[in-house]
Amino acid sequence: MSSPKDISPQPPSKFTGIQVGKTKTSAAGVPAVTNSLKHIYGSAGLLRGTEAMLKLNQWEGFDCPSCAWPDPDDHRSAFEFCENGAKAIASETTKKRVTPEFFEEYSVAELAGWSDYEMDQAGRLTHPMILREGDTHYREISWDDAFNLIGKELNALASPDEGVFYTSGRATNEAAFLYQLFVRNFGTNNLPDCSNMCHESSGAAMNQSVGVGKGTVTLKDLETAETILIIGQNPGTNHPRMLSSLQKAVEGGATIIAVNPMKEAGLTGFMHPQQVKGMIGKATALAKQFLQVKLNGDQALLKGIAKTLIEDRTIDEAFLNTHTKGFETYREHLKSLNWNELESVSGIAKSEIQKAARQCASGERKVITCWAMGLTQHKNAVATIQEVVNIHLMLGALGRDSAGLCPVRGHSNVQGDRTMGVFEKMPEWFMDNLEKAFEFKVPRHHGWDVVNAIKAMHEGPGKVFYALGGNFLQATPDTEYTAEALRRCSLTVHVCTKLNRSHIITGRTGLILPCFGRSEMDWRNGGPQFLTVENSMSVVHQSQGQLDPASPHLLSEPEIVARTAAATLGERSCVDWRWLVEDYDRVRDIIERVVPGFHNFNERVRHQGGFYLPNAARELDWSGIGGKAIIFTHPLACVQPEKDQLLLQTFRSHDQFNTTVYGLNDRYRGIGNERRVIFMNPQDMKDRGISPVTPVDITSHFKGATREAKKFLAIPYDLPAGSTAAYFPEANVLVPIDSYADVSLTPTSKSVVITVKASES
Ligand SMILES: Nc1nc2c(c(=O)[nH]1)N[C@H]1C(S)=C(S)[C@@H](COP(=O)(O)OP(=O)(O)OC[C@H]3O[C@@H](n4cnc5c(=O)[nH]c(N)nc54)[C@H](O)[C@@H]3O)O[C@H]1N2
Ligand SMILES: Nc1nc2c(c(=O)[nH]1)N[C@H]1C(S)=C(S)[C@@H](COP(=O)(O)OP(=O)(O)OC[C@H]3O[C@@H](n4cnc5c(=O)[nH]c(N)nc54)[C@H](O)[C@@H]3O)O[C@H]1N2
Ligand SMILES: [Mo]
């Protein structure tokens, strides 16, 4: 094997020299601006950096590769970016290069000792590279040889279902559509994606309840809302541009209620970095009410809100009668719930829950609920999100302006990738459309999601792993188990821009296929081309790279997919792959034939700002789910650690984008120069004899098995008793592969049962 067992798949466990500072109470402001500039000019160089930033999120520019937060519909300021967008651009436009000479110098074993930060700092990949069986170093390979090798390996499989085709949410619509077409033409639906680990629970819950798996609000709705409930989301770090919209909403009179175990800086206050007020250090107070819920206590809290609506008789009976079914059962269930239990499971007093419920019910426009990973990555995630939907249905807070459901997406095109058919179980109508548009038999049996793909590779039937972007090893749970799964493959392939740990743990053969980043110009058929993406609010728009590619040897994602497909399918191809990708208008023409809402795609996407996709739930059209929205009644559930055990969430620091580590600080939480930390309630630390900022070992417990992560520094933090937090990917080794959400199968990265003890010696 190319990556022997003695190469660790985990980030190295050395400490980097922590500096503990004060926790911040407001986000952004001048430090954020100076930080952006430092990041961008530090690594890209002044000219390339300025050029990139001035095109970011502009009409004729490129979409920010960071989060999926939308741009304003009707205007653009000169600086439509945030600090973390700037970090993403800096990381992509860096002048440093990972060349064949780099790989000659560093063996795979040596690179395994690098931190994720060091790997990102190494720079952009420049050439296709191969790690052959028995080799200690990657070597250069030609594109043709790489594609032929993939084709040969895939065609040697006993069944197309032995291939696993992962997608990360940065892939554009065109790349994603071609990819799923190739994979289905090849004969399988094994299309796991990062969404499986992300908002799958939101999609699953909303599809069942309201027939649409996407948010129902626009940016304007949010900015004109009366009440905004933000649950399980840290916008100050992960969606900084959302703060400008929240500020507008607050200035227009909105009340924000935040639900989170941690008092995140972006929830409590905001200093607009582009306004004079923000420049001189005056913050807008954001959340009026802060509910410091226990980890995984949200379902109880939400049931408490729903119970209050019934007790107060503030429900919209007319809306319920016209638009929903299932309410009577839910009403009886809520009546039977006992307030003491709701209080103890959520950790929130009845009076506070009632106050929140009354705020949501007040006013004409009711409420918008925004949520992210704090709700989706728990065992009862789908049930919890359906409680959110139930509250909206009870208030009639759907299908009207300034009200609705807003699952805030992560990756910049994760929503678009799903629209394009990247999903292991696309509905039948999509498959029918594919069959109508192309001449091949579309496989109808469901494929593997992320968890099942890992197990299949571990247990045998999964043999070739192909990733369109992402960092599968570090993004997935149970690092040691997943590493073994990847090692057992015959071939692992990564289409990517930067070096990451997934390149270290390979199958018998490992391939790195470097591609253009978002910011880079894609010149073909005589001119620069654009690609398209869909943001968190269902707006499809152009993204046109502006900079020279990092290396002349890079190919675009659509071209890599097309050439993989051509080399694999040969005569079986349902389209002429090479011809298709000479001009992306041709790809958009075929998308239009398959995906609803994309009529006149090429014409409409050329309009400034693009177009909105239809959203049945926003129109109160329930025809897709039998004529009514459905109110689901779930028993109250919550992970209950035993005595001495704690609950751990794994989340993001301010200096990372998922597995890409831009820096070692978590400025808002007061952590400098260290990632191996665990935030704990001070009393929980005392009870265990753990002193502040001293090393601890963490053990997770699931169905009798334990997993260990050693050497973390314990940080006393304002958290509910029993709740702790550590960064991913360092803590992923603790997340058990078999611990996932009901229905959506999303790994339970936010509720890992652990014990913590002081490290020996
Ligand atoms: N800069 C930057 N931007 C990003 C990303 C990034 O890594 N860096 N990642 C992108 C991606 S893919 C995604 S999905 C999003 C993620 O965006 P978030 O969901 O904001 O990401 P997390 O850091 O996982 O934070 C989860 C938040 O939920 C809270 N939380 C955890 N458990 C619970 C719970 O049980 N109940 C409640 N009420 N709250 C809880 C945590 O304290 C934290 O504030 O951001 C996207 N944007
Ligand atoms: N424990 C724990 N685990 C989690 C989470 C958590 O909260 N806790 N969050 C989960 C979530 S929400 C998500 S979305 C997943 C993310 O999972 P992934 O999407 O798989 O991971 P990323 O870190 O976003 O991927 C980074 C890599 O993408 C490549 N890349 C960057 N830009 C491009 C590009 O333009 N094209 C291509 N082809 N490649 C590019 C680079 O090589 C980079 O190393 O992680 C999940 N894992
Ligand atoms: Mo995500």
Coordinates of C-alpha atoms in Angstrom, one line a residue, residues 205-709:
A205 CA -37.0 17.7 7.4
M206 CA -38.3 20.4 5.1
N207 CA -38.9 18.0 2.2
Q208 CA -41.2 15.9 4.3
S209 CA -42.9 18.8 6.0
V210 CA -43.3 21.4 3.2
G211 CA -42.1 19.6 0.1
V212 CA -39.1 21.8 -0.5
G213 CA -35.6 21.2 0.9
K214 CA -34.5 24.8 0.6
G215 CA -35.0 28.1 2.4
T216 CA -38.1 30.1 1.6
V217 CA -36.8 33.7 2.3
T218 CA -35.0 36.3 0.3
L219 CA -32.4 38.8 1.6
K220 CA -35.1 41.5 1.5
D221 CA -37.4 39.4 3.7
L222 CA -34.6 39.1 6.3
E223 CA -33.8 42.8 6.2
T224 CA -37.5 43.7 6.7
A225 CA -38.3 41.1 9.3
E226 CA -39.9 41.8 12.6
T227 CA -38.5 38.9 14.5
I228 CA -35.5 36.8 13.6
L229 CA -34.7 33.6 15.5
I230 CA -31.1 32.5 15.0
I231 CA -30.5 28.9 16.2
G232 CA -27.3 26.9 16.2
Q233 CA -25.4 29.3 13.9
N234 CA -22.4 31.4 14.3
P235 CA -22.7 34.1 11.6
G236 CA -19.9 36.4 12.9
T237 CA -17.4 33.7 11.8
N238 CA -19.2 31.6 9.2
H239 CA -21.6 34.1 7.4
P240 CA -20.1 37.5 8.3
R241 CA -22.1 39.3 5.5
M242 CA -25.3 38.1 7.2
L243 CA -24.4 40.6 9.9
S244 CA -25.0 43.5 7.6
S245 CA -28.5 42.3 6.9
L246 CA -29.1 41.7 10.6
Q247 CA -27.9 45.2 11.3
K248 CA -30.4 46.6 8.7
A249 CA -33.2 44.5 10.1
V250 CA -32.4 45.8 13.7
E251 CA -32.3 49.4 12.4
G252 CA -35.7 48.7 10.9
G253 CA -37.0 47.6 14.2
A254 CA -36.5 43.9 14.2
T255 CA -36.0 41.8 17.3
I256 CA -33.3 39.1 17.2
I257 CA -33.5 36.1 19.4
A258 CA -30.3 33.9 19.5
V259 CA -30.3 30.3 20.7
N260 CA -26.8 28.9 21.3
P261 CA -24.8 27.3 24.0
M262 CA -22.1 29.9 23.4
K263 CA -22.4 33.7 23.4
E264 CA -20.9 34.1 20.0
A265 CA -19.6 37.6 19.2
G266 CA -21.6 37.9 16.0
L267 CA -24.8 37.2 17.8
T268 CA -24.5 39.8 20.4
G269 CA -23.1 42.8 18.6
F270 CA -21.9 44.0 15.2
M271 CA -19.6 46.8 14.1
H272 CA -20.0 47.4 10.3
P273 CA -16.5 47.5 8.9
Q274 CA -17.7 49.8 6.0
Q275 CA -19.6 52.3 8.0
V276 CA -18.3 55.2 9.9
K277 CA -20.1 54.1 13.0
G278 CA -18.3 50.7 12.8
M279 CA -15.0 52.3 12.1
I280 CA -15.0 54.3 15.3
G281 CA -15.9 51.3 17.3
K282 CA -19.6 51.7 18.0
A283 CA -21.4 48.3 17.8
T284 CA -25.1 47.7 16.9
A285 CA -26.5 45.4 19.6
L286 CA -28.0 42.4 17.8
A287 CA -29.7 39.8 19.8
K288 CA -32.2 41.2 22.3
Q289 CA -32.8 37.8 23.9
F290 CA -30.1 35.2 24.2
L291 CA -31.1 31.7 25.2
Q292 CA -28.1 29.8 26.3
V293 CA -29.4 26.4 25.5
K294 CA -27.7 23.1 26.5
L295 CA -26.1 21.2 23.6
N296 CA -28.9 19.3 21.9
G297 CA -31.5 21.0 24.0
D298 CA -33.2 22.8 21.1
Q299 CA -36.0 20.3 20.5
A300 CA -37.2 20.8 24.1
L301 CA -36.9 24.6 23.7
L302 CA -38.9 24.6 20.5
K303 CA -41.6 22.4 21.9
G304 CA -41.8 24.9 24.7
I305 CA -42.3 27.7 22.2
A306 CA -45.0 25.7 20.4
K307 CA -46.7 24.9 23.7
T308 CA -46.8 28.5 24.6
L309 CA -48.4 29.4 21.3
I310 CA -51.2 27.0 22.2
E311 CA -51.5 28.1 25.8
D312 CA -51.6 31.7 24.6
R313 CA -53.9 30.9 21.7
T314 CA -51.7 32.9 19.3
I315 CA -51.9 30.3 16.6
D316 CA -53.2 31.1 13.1
E317 CA -56.2 28.7 13.0
A318 CA -57.2 29.7 9.5
F319 CA -53.7 29.0 8.1
L320 CA -53.6 25.7 9.9
N321 CA -57.0 24.7 8.5
T322 CA -56.3 25.7 5.0
H323 CA -52.7 24.6 4.6
T324 CA -51.8 21.8 7.0
K325 CA -52.5 18.4 8.4
G326 CA -51.4 16.7 11.6
F327 CA -52.0 19.6 13.9
E328 CA -54.5 17.9 16.3
T329 CA -52.0 15.2 17.2
Y330 CA -49.3 17.8 17.7
R331 CA -51.5 19.9 19.9
E332 CA -52.4 16.9 22.1
H333 CA -48.7 16.0 22.3
L334 CA -47.7 19.5 23.3
K335 CA -50.4 19.6 26.0
S336 CA -49.1 16.4 27.5
L337 CA -45.6 17.8 27.9
N338 CA -44.5 18.8 31.2
W339 CA -42.8 22.2 31.7
N340 CA -40.2 20.9 34.2
E341 CA -39.0 18.4 31.7
L342 CA -38.8 21.0 28.9
E343 CA -36.9 23.3 31.2
S344 CA -34.4 20.7 32.3
V345 CA -33.7 19.3 28.9
S346 CA -33.3 22.7 27.3
G347 CA -31.6 24.3 30.2
I348 CA -33.9 27.4 29.7
A349 CA -36.4 28.7 32.2
K350 CA -40.1 28.6 31.2
S351 CA -40.4 32.4 31.5
E352 CA -37.6 32.8 28.9
I353 CA -39.2 30.3 26.6
Q354 CA -42.5 32.1 26.9
K355 CA -40.9 35.4 26.2
A356 CA -39.4 34.1 23.0
A357 CA -42.7 32.5 21.9
R358 CA -44.5 35.8 22.5
Q359 CA -42.0 37.7 20.5
C360 CA -42.3 35.3 17.6
A361 CA -46.1 35.6 17.7
S362 CA -46.2 39.4 17.9
G363 CA -46.5 41.7 15.0
E364 CA -47.9 41.3 11.5
R365 CA -45.0 39.6 9.9
K366 CA -44.2 37.0 12.5
V367 CA -40.8 35.4 12.3
I368 CA -37.9 34.2 10.2
T369 CA -35.9 31.4 11.6
C370 CA -32.2 31.0 10.5
W371 CA -30.3 27.9 11.5
A372 CA -27.1 25.9 10.6
M373 CA -25.0 23.2 12.0
G374 CA -26.0 23.6 15.6
L375 CA -29.3 22.0 14.6
T376 CA -28.4 19.7 11.8
Q377 CA -25.6 17.6 13.3
H378 CA -27.5 15.8 16.1
K379 CA -29.3 12.4 16.3
N380 CA -32.7 14.1 16.5
A381 CA -31.8 16.8 14.0
V382 CA -34.6 16.1 11.5
A383 CA -37.2 16.0 14.3
T384 CA -35.8 19.3 15.8
I385 CA -36.0 21.1 12.4
Q386 CA -39.5 19.8 12.0
E387 CA -40.3 21.5 15.3
V388 CA -39.1 24.8 13.7
V389 CA -41.3 24.2 10.7
N390 CA -44.3 23.4 13.0
I391 CA -43.9 26.7 14.8
H392 CA -43.9 28.5 11.4
L393 CA -47.0 26.6 10.3
M394 CA -48.8 27.4 13.6
L395 CA -48.0 31.1 13.1
G396 CA -48.7 31.1 9.4
A397 CA -45.1 32.4 9.1
L398 CA -44.5 31.0 5.7
G399 CA -45.4 32.2 2.1
R400 CA -45.5 35.8 3.0
D401 CA -43.1 38.7 3.0
S402 CA -40.6 39.0 5.9
A403 CA -41.4 35.5 7.3
G404 CA -40.2 32.0 6.6
L405 CA -37.6 29.3 6.9
C406 CA -33.9 30.1 6.4
P407 CA -31.5 27.2 6.7
V408 CA -28.2 29.1 6.1
R409 CA -26.1 27.0 3.7
G410 CA -22.4 26.5 4.1
H411 CA -20.3 26.0 1.0
S412 CA -20.8 28.6 -1.7
N413 CA -22.5 26.2 -4.2
V414 CA -23.7 23.3 -2.0
Q415 CA -27.3 24.1 -2.8
G416 CA -26.6 24.3 -6.5
D417 CA -24.9 21.0 -6.6
R418 CA -28.0 19.3 -5.2
T419 CA -30.2 21.2 -7.6
M420 CA -28.0 19.7 -10.4
G421 CA -28.6 16.2 -9.2
V422 CA -25.6 15.5 -6.9
F423 CA -27.5 13.2 -4.5
E424 CA -27.4 9.5 -3.9
K425 CA -31.2 9.3 -4.1
M426 CA -32.5 11.9 -6.5
P427 CA -36.3 11.7 -6.9
E428 CA -37.8 9.6 -9.8
W429 CA -38.9 12.7 -11.8
F430 CA -35.3 13.8 -12.1
M431 CA -34.2 10.4 -13.4
D432 CA -37.1 10.4 -15.8
N433 CA -36.0 13.8 -17.1
L434 CA -32.5 12.5 -17.6
E435 CA -33.8 9.5 -19.5
K436 CA -35.9 11.8 -21.7
A437 CA -32.9 14.0 -22.5
F438 CA -30.3 11.3 -23.0
E439 CA -30.1 7.9 -24.4
F440 CA -29.0 5.7 -21.6
K441 CA -30.6 3.6 -18.9
V442 CA -30.5 5.7 -15.7
P443 CA -29.8 3.5 -12.6
R444 CA -32.7 3.8 -10.3
H445 CA -31.5 2.1 -7.1
H446 CA -30.2 4.4 -4.5
G447 CA -26.5 5.0 -3.9
W448 CA -24.4 5.6 -0.8
D449 CA -24.3 8.7 1.2
V450 CA -21.1 9.7 3.0
V451 CA -21.5 7.4 6.0
N452 CA -22.5 4.4 3.9
A453 CA -19.8 5.1 1.4
I454 CA -17.1 5.0 4.1
K455 CA -18.5 1.8 5.5
A456 CA -18.6 0.3 2.0
M457 CA -15.0 1.2 1.3
H458 CA -14.0 -0.2 4.7
E459 CA -15.9 -3.4 4.4
G460 CA -15.2 -4.2 0.7
P461 CA -17.7 -3.2 -1.9
G462 CA -16.4 0.4 -2.4
K463 CA -13.2 0.2 -4.4
V464 CA -12.5 3.4 -6.3
F465 CA -12.9 6.8 -4.6
Y466 CA -13.2 10.0 -6.7
A467 CA -13.6 13.4 -5.1
L468 CA -14.7 16.5 -7.0
G469 CA -13.2 18.9 -4.4
G470 CA -13.2 18.7 -0.7
N471 CA -11.0 17.0 1.9
F472 CA -12.9 13.8 2.5
L473 CA -10.6 12.3 5.1
Q474 CA -10.7 15.4 7.3
A475 CA -14.3 16.3 6.8
T476 CA -15.8 12.9 7.7
P477 CA -16.2 11.4 11.1
D478 CA -14.1 8.7 12.8
T479 CA -10.8 9.7 11.2
E480 CA -9.0 6.4 11.9
Y481 CA -11.9 4.3 10.5
T482 CA -12.3 6.5 7.4
A483 CA -8.5 6.4 6.8
E484 CA -8.6 2.6 6.7
A485 CA -11.6 2.8 4.3
L486 CA -9.6 5.0 1.9
R487 CA -6.4 2.8 2.2
R488 CA -8.4 -0.2 1.2
C489 CA -9.4 1.3 -2.2
S490 CA -7.6 0.4 -5.3
L491 CA -7.6 4.1 -6.5
T492 CA -8.3 7.4 -4.8
V493 CA -8.6 10.6 -6.9
H494 CA -8.8 14.2 -5.8
V495 CA -9.7 17.1 -8.0
C496 CA -8.5 20.0 -6.0
T497 CA -6.7 23.3 -5.7
K498 CA -4.7 22.9 -2.5
L499 CA -2.7 20.2 -0.7
N500 CA -4.7 18.5 2.1
R501 CA -4.5 15.5 4.3
S502 CA -6.7 13.4 2.0
H503 CA -3.7 13.4 -0.3
I504 CA -1.7 11.6 2.4
I505 CA -3.9 8.7 3.0
T506 CA -4.6 7.1 -0.4
G507 CA -5.7 3.9 -1.9
R508 CA -3.2 1.5 -3.6
T509 CA -2.8 4.3 -6.1
G510 CA -3.4 8.0 -5.4
L511 CA -4.0 10.8 -7.9
I512 CA -4.1 14.5 -7.4
L513 CA -5.8 16.4 -10.3
P514 CA -5.3 20.2 -9.8
C515 CA -7.9 22.5 -11.1
F516 CA -8.7 26.2 -11.5
G517 CA -10.1 28.1 -8.5
R518 CA -13.1 30.4 -8.6
S519 CA -11.0 33.5 -9.0
E520 CA -9.3 32.2 -12.2
M521 CA -10.0 33.0 -15.8
D522 CA -11.3 30.1 -17.9
W523 CA -10.6 30.9 -21.5
R524 CA -12.1 28.6 -24.1
N525 CA -13.8 28.8 -27.5
G526 CA -12.1 32.1 -28.2
G527 CA -13.0 34.0 -25.0
P528 CA -13.3 34.1 -21.3
Q529 CA -16.1 31.9 -20.0
F530 CA -18.3 32.1 -16.9
L531 CA -19.8 29.4 -14.7
T532 CA -22.8 29.6 -12.5
V533 CA -23.7 29.0 -8.8
E534 CA -26.8 29.1 -6.7
N535 CA -26.7 30.8 -3.3
S536 CA -28.5 30.1 0.0
M537 CA -31.6 32.0 -1.2
S538 CA -32.0 30.1 -4.5
V539 CA -30.6 32.8 -6.8
V540 CA -28.7 31.4 -9.7
H541 CA -26.0 33.7 -11.1
Q542 CA -22.8 33.9 -13.0
S543 CA -19.3 33.6 -11.6
Q544 CA -16.5 34.7 -13.8
G545 CA -12.9 34.2 -12.8
Q546 CA -10.6 37.1 -13.5
L547 CA -7.0 36.1 -12.6
D548 CA -4.5 34.1 -14.6
P549 CA -4.6 30.5 -13.4
A550 CA -2.0 29.5 -10.8
S551 CA -0.3 27.2 -13.3
P552 CA -0.5 26.7 -17.0
H553 CA -1.0 23.0 -16.3
L554 CA -4.4 23.3 -14.5
L555 CA -7.7 22.3 -16.1
S556 CA -11.1 23.5 -15.2
E557 CA -13.4 21.3 -13.2
P558 CA -15.9 20.8 -16.0
E559 CA -13.0 19.8 -18.3
I560 CA -11.6 17.3 -15.8
V561 CA -15.0 15.7 -15.3
A562 CA -15.6 15.6 -19.1
R563 CA -12.2 14.0 -19.8
T564 CA -12.7 11.5 -16.9
A565 CA -16.0 10.6 -18.5
A566 CA -14.7 10.3 -22.0
A567 CA -11.8 8.1 -20.9
T568 CA -14.1 5.9 -18.8
L569 CA -17.2 5.6 -21.0
G570 CA -15.8 5.7 -24.5
E571 CA -18.5 4.4 -26.8
R572 CA -21.0 4.2 -24.0
S573 CA -21.0 8.0 -23.6
C574 CA -24.5 9.6 -23.8
V575 CA -22.9 12.9 -24.9
D576 CA -19.8 14.2 -26.7
W577 CA -18.0 15.2 -23.6
R578 CA -15.1 17.1 -25.1
W579 CA -17.4 19.1 -27.4
L580 CA -19.7 20.0 -24.5
V581 CA -17.0 21.7 -22.5
E582 CA -15.5 23.7 -25.3
D583 CA -18.2 26.3 -24.4
Y584 CA -20.2 26.2 -21.1
D585 CA -23.3 27.5 -22.9
R586 CA -23.6 24.0 -24.3
V587 CA -23.6 22.6 -20.8
R588 CA -26.2 25.1 -19.7
D589 CA -28.3 24.0 -22.7
I590 CA -28.4 20.5 -21.4
I591 CA -29.0 21.5 -17.8
E592 CA -32.1 23.3 -19.1
R593 CA -33.5 20.1 -20.5
V594 CA -33.3 18.3 -17.2
V595 CA -33.6 20.6 -14.3
P596 CA -36.9 22.5 -13.6
G597 CA -36.7 26.3 -13.3
F598 CA -33.8 26.7 -15.7
H599 CA -35.7 27.6 -18.9
N600 CA -33.8 30.0 -21.1
F601 CA -30.9 29.4 -18.7
N602 CA -28.3 31.0 -21.0
E603 CA -30.3 34.1 -21.5
R604 CA -31.6 34.6 -18.0
V605 CA -28.3 34.0 -16.3
R606 CA -26.8 36.9 -18.3
H607 CA -29.2 39.3 -16.6
Q608 CA -27.5 41.3 -13.9
G609 CA -27.8 39.3 -10.7
G610 CA -29.2 36.2 -12.3
F611 CA -32.6 34.7 -11.4
Y612 CA -34.6 33.1 -8.6
L613 CA -35.5 29.5 -8.8
P614 CA -39.2 28.7 -8.1
N615 CA -40.0 27.7 -4.5
A616 CA -43.3 25.8 -4.0
A617 CA -43.3 26.3 -0.2
R618 CA -43.0 30.0 -0.6
E619 CA -46.0 29.9 -2.9
L620 CA -47.9 27.8 -0.4
D621 CA -48.2 25.1 -3.1
W622 CA -48.4 21.7 -1.4
S623 CA -49.2 19.7 -4.6
G624 CA -45.9 17.8 -4.3
I625 CA -46.8 16.4 -0.9
G626 CA -50.4 15.5 -1.2
G627 CA -52.1 18.9 -0.9
K628 CA -51.1 20.0 2.6
A629 CA -48.0 20.9 4.6
I630 CA -47.5 18.2 7.3
I631 CA -47.1 18.8 11.0
F632 CA -45.0 16.0 12.4
T633 CA -45.2 15.0 16.0
H634 CA -42.0 13.6 17.4
P635 CA -41.4 12.4 21.0
L636 CA -39.0 14.6 23.0
A637 CA -35.5 13.2 22.6
C638 CA -32.1 14.3 23.6
V639 CA -28.7 12.7 24.0
Q640 CA -28.4 11.9 27.7
P641 CA -24.8 11.5 28.8
E642 CA -24.3 9.4 31.9
K643 CA -22.9 10.8 35.2
D644 CA -19.3 12.1 34.6
Q645 CA -19.9 12.2 30.9
L646 CA -20.1 15.4 28.9
L647 CA -21.4 16.4 25.5
L648 CA -19.0 17.7 22.9
Q649 CA -19.7 19.8 19.8
T650 CA -17.0 20.0 17.0
F651 CA -17.2 23.4 15.3
R652 CA -15.2 26.1 13.4
S653 CA -12.7 28.6 14.7
H654 CA -12.6 32.0 13.1
D655 CA -9.5 31.2 11.1
Q656 CA -10.6 28.2 9.1
F657 CA -12.9 27.2 6.3
N658 CA -14.0 23.7 7.1
T659 CA -10.7 21.7 6.9
T660 CA -8.7 24.6 5.4
V661 CA -6.8 26.3 8.3
Y662 CA -5.9 29.9 7.4
G663 CA -4.5 30.8 10.8
L664 CA -4.2 29.6 14.4
N665 CA -6.4 32.3 16.0
D666 CA -10.0 32.2 17.1
R667 CA -10.2 35.9 17.7
Y668 CA -13.7 36.3 18.9
R669 CA -13.4 33.5 21.5
G670 CA -10.2 34.9 22.7
I671 CA -7.9 32.1 21.6
G672 CA -4.6 32.9 20.0
N673 CA -2.1 30.6 18.2
E674 CA -3.6 27.3 19.2
R675 CA -6.2 24.8 17.8
R676 CA -5.9 21.9 20.2
V677 CA -8.3 23.3 22.8
I678 CA -11.5 22.2 24.4
F679 CA -13.9 24.8 25.8
M680 CA -15.5 23.7 29.1
N681 CA -17.8 25.0 31.7
P682 CA -15.6 26.1 34.7
Q683 CA -17.4 24.0 37.2
D684 CA -17.1 20.9 35.0
M685 CA -13.4 21.5 35.0
K686 CA -13.2 21.9 38.8
D687 CA -15.2 18.7 39.3
R688 CA -12.6 16.9 37.3
G689 CA -9.6 18.5 38.9
I690 CA -8.6 20.2 35.6
S691 CA -6.8 23.6 35.9
P692 CA -7.3 26.3 33.3
V693 CA -5.2 25.9 30.1
T694 CA -3.7 22.6 31.1
P695 CA -3.5 19.5 28.9
V696 CA -6.4 17.0 28.9
D697 CA -7.2 13.8 27.1
I698 CA -10.7 13.2 25.6
T699 CA -12.4 9.9 25.2
S700 CA -15.7 9.4 23.3
H701 CA -18.1 6.7 24.2
F702 CA -20.6 5.0 21.8
K703 CA -22.3 1.7 22.1
G704 CA -19.5 0.3 24.4
A705 CA -16.6 1.4 22.1
T706 CA -14.2 4.2 22.9
R707 CA -12.2 6.6 20.8
E708 CA -9.4 8.8 22.0
A709 CA -8.0 12.3 21.2

